[in-house]
XYZ file of N, CA and C in Angstrom:
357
model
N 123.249 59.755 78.916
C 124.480 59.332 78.298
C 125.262 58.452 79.252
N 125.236 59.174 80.632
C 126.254 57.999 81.421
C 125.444 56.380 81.580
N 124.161 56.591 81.984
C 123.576 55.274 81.654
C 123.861 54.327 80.286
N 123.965 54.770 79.223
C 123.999 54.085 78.084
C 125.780 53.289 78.452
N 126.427 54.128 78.792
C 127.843 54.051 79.093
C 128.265 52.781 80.334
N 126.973 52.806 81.334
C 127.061 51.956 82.101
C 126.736 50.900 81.424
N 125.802 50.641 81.151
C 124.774 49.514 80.218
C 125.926 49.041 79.650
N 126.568 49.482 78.319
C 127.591 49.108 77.393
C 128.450 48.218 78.459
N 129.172 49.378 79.159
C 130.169 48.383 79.817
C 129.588 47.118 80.625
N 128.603 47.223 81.349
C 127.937 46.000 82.184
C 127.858 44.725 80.525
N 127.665 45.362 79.870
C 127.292 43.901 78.808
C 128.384 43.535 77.938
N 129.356 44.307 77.792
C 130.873 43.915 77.983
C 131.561 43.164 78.860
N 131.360 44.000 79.467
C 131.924 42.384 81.021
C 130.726 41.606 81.011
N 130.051 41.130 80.527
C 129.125 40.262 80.515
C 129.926 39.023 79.442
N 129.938 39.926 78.124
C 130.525 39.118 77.598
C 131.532 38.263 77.224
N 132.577 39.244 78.379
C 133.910 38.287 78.395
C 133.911 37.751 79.481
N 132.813 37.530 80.600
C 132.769 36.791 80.896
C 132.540 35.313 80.347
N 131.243 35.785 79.619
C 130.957 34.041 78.866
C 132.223 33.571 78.155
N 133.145 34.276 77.736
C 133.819 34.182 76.411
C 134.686 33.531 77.328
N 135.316 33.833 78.592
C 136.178 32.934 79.223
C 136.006 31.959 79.620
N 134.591 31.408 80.154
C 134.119 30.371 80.912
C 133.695 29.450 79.591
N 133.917 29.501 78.156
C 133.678 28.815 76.891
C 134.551 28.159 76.536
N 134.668 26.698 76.132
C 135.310 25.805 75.496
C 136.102 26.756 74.685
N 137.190 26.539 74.529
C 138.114 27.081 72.905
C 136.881 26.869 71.435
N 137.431 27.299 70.700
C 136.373 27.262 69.710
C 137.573 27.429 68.123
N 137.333 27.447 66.898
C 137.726 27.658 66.135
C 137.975 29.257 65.865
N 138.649 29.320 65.432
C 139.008 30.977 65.461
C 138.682 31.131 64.029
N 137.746 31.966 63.633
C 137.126 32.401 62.203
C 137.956 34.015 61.724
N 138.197 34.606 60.903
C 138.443 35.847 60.497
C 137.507 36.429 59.661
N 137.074 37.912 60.038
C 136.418 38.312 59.095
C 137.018 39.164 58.179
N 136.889 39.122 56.553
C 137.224 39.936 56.089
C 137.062 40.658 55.433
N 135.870 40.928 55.947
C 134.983 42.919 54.897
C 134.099 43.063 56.237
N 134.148 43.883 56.190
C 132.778 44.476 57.020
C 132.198 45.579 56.258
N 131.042 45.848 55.873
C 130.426 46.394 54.957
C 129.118 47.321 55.685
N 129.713 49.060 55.837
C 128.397 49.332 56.594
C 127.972 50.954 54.966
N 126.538 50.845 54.914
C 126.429 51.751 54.056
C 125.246 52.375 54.821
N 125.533 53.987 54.285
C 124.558 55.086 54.649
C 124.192 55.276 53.806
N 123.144 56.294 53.214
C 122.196 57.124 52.616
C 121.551 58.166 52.678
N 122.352 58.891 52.151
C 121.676 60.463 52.831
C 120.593 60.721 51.511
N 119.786 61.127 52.116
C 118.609 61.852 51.028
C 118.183 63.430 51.681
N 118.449 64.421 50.695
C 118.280 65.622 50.834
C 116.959 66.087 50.049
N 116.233 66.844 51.134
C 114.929 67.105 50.251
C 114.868 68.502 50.190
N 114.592 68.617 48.856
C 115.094 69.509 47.556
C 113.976 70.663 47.727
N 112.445 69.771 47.836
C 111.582 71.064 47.798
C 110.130 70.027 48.345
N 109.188 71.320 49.221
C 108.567 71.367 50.328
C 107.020 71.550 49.471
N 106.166 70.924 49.442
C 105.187 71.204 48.465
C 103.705 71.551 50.089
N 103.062 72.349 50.011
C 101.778 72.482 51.005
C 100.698 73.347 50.008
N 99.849 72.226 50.359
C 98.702 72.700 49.121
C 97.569 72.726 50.623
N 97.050 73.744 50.185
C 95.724 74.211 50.885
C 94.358 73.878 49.485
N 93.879 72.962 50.463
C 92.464 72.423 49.335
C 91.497 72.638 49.717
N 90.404 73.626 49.150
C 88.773 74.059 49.933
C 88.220 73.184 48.809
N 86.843 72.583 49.584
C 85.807 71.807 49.070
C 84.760 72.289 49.855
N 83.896 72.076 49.460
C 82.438 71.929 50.442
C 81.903 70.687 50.401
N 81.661 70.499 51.585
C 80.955 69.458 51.927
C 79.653 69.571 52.211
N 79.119 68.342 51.776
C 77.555 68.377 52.457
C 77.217 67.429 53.349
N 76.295 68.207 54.647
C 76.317 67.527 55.885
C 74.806 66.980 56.059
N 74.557 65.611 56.093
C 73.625 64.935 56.211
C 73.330 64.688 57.811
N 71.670 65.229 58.025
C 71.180 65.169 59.222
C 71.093 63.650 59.118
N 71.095 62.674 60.651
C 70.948 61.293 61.105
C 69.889 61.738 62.268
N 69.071 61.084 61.950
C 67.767 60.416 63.033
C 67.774 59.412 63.529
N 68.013 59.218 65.058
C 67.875 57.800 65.176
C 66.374 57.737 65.683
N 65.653 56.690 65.881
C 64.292 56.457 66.175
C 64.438 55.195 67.169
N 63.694 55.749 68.143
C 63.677 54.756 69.357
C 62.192 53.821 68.914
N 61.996 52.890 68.938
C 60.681 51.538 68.894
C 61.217 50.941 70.056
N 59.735 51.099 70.430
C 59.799 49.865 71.592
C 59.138 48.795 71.335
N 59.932 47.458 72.203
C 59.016 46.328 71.465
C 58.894 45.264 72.370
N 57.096 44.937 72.950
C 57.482 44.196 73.824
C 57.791 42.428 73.801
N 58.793 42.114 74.655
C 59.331 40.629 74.577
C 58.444 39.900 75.459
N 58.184 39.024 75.699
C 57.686 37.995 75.944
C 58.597 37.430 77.544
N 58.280 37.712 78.381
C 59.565 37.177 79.327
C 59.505 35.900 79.750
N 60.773 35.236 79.841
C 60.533 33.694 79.719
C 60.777 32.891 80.485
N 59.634 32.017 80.808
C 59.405 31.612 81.970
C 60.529 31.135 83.498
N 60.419 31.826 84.367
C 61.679 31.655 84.931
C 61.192 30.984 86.295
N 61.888 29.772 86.770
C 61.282 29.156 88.579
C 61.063 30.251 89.714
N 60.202 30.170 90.168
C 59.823 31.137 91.381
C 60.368 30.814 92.314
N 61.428 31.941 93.134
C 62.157 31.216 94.128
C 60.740 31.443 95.230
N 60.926 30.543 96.044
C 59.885 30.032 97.255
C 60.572 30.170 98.602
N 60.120 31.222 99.617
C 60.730 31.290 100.527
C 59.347 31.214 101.757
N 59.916 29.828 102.552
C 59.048 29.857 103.311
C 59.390 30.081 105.282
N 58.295 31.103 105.192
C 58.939 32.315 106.423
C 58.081 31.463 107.783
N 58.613 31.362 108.512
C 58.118 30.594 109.399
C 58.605 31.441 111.284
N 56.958 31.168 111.664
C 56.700 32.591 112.964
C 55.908 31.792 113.855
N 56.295 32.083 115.025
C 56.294 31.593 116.511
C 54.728 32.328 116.347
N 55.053 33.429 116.359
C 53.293 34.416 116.237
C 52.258 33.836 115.087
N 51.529 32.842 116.465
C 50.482 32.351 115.503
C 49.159 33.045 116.210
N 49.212 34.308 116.110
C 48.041 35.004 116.483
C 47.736 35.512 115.036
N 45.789 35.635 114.763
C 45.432 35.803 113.505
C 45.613 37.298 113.124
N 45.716 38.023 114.279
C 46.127 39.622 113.450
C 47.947 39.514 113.139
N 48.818 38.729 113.836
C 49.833 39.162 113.627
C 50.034 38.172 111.993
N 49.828 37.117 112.172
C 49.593 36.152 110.718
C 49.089 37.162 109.484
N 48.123 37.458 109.325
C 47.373 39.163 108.551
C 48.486 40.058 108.383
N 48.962 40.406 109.137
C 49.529 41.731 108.704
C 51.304 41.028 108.252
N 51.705 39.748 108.645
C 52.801 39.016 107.817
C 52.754 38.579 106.523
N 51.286 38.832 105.917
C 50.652 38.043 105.031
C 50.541 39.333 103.919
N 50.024 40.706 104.688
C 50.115 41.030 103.803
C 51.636 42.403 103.501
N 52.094 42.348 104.107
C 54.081 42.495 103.538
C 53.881 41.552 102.473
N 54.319 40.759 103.052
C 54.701 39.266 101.819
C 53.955 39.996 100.651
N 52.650 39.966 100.694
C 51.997 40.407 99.377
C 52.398 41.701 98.637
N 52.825 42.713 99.495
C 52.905 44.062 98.893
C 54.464 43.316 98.179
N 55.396 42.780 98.505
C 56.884 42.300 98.448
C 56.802 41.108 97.032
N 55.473 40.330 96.850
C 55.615 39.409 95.748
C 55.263 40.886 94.409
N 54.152 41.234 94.999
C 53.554 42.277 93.836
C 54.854 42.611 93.071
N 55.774 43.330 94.123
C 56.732 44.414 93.490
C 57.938 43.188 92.317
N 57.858 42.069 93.434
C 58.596 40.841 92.810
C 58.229 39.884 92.621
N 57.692 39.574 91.261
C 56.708 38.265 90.549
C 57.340 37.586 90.711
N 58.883 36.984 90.765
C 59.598 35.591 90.747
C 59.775 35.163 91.562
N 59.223 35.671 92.888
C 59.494 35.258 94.443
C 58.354 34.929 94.836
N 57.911 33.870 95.625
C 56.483 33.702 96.303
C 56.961 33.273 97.934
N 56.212 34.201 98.831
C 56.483 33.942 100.224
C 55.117 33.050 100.628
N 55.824 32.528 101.432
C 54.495 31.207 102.368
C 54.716 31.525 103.809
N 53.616 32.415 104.517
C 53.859 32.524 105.568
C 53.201 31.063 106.604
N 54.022 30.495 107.004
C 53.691 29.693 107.877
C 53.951 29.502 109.823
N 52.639 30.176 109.956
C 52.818 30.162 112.025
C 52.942 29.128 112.636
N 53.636 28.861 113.415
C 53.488 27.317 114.029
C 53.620 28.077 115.793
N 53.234 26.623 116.223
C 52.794 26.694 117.694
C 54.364 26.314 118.204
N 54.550 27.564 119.638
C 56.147 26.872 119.873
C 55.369 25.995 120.988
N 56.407 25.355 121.454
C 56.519 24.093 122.401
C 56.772 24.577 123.642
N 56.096 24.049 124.488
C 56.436 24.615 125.647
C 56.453 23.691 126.513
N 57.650 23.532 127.384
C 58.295 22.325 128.085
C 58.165 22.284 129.343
């Protein structure tokens, strides 16, 4: 309640503020103000209790599987490149890569050894 009370008054002085800082204006009169109520009294309370039976229909859903076609997608290409150009260590880089494409068809590794430089 005291909030509503604050509110009111804050937008009261709100408004005479504007009302002072406003050009003069024509001065209008009103003469009806017209407020109407309506009371409606209820007379009588009706509660109806309604039994029916219903009938309850079992739902099946059914799973199908169906296979799609997967469509063709670019193989990303990653090419791995190793100082170890010895033929067992090349072999056993070669075959990771392989166990690693198996699991992932869209990837293809290129193991490539090169000779380092020596200065």
């Amino acid at each position: 309640m005291k909030r509503v009370f604050i509110f009111t008054l804050i937008v009261v002085s709100l408004a005479l503020v504007l009302a002072a800082c406003q050009p003069e204006a024509e001065q209008v009169e009103v003469t009806r103000v017209v407020t109407e109520t309506e009371q409606v009294e209820v007379t009588r309370v009706v509660e109806e209790v309604v039994e029916s039976e219903v009938e309850v229909t079992r739902i099946v859903e059914e799973v199908v599987e169906v296979e799609v076609p997967a469509e063709a997608v670019e193989k990303t290409v990653i090419d791995f490149w190793s100082t170890d150009d010895q033929a067992e260590r090349v072999d056993v880089y070669e075959a990771i890569a392989a166990r690693y494409m198996a699991e992932n068809p869209d990837v293809e590794i290129r193991i490539l050894p090169i000779q380092e430089l020596k200065g």
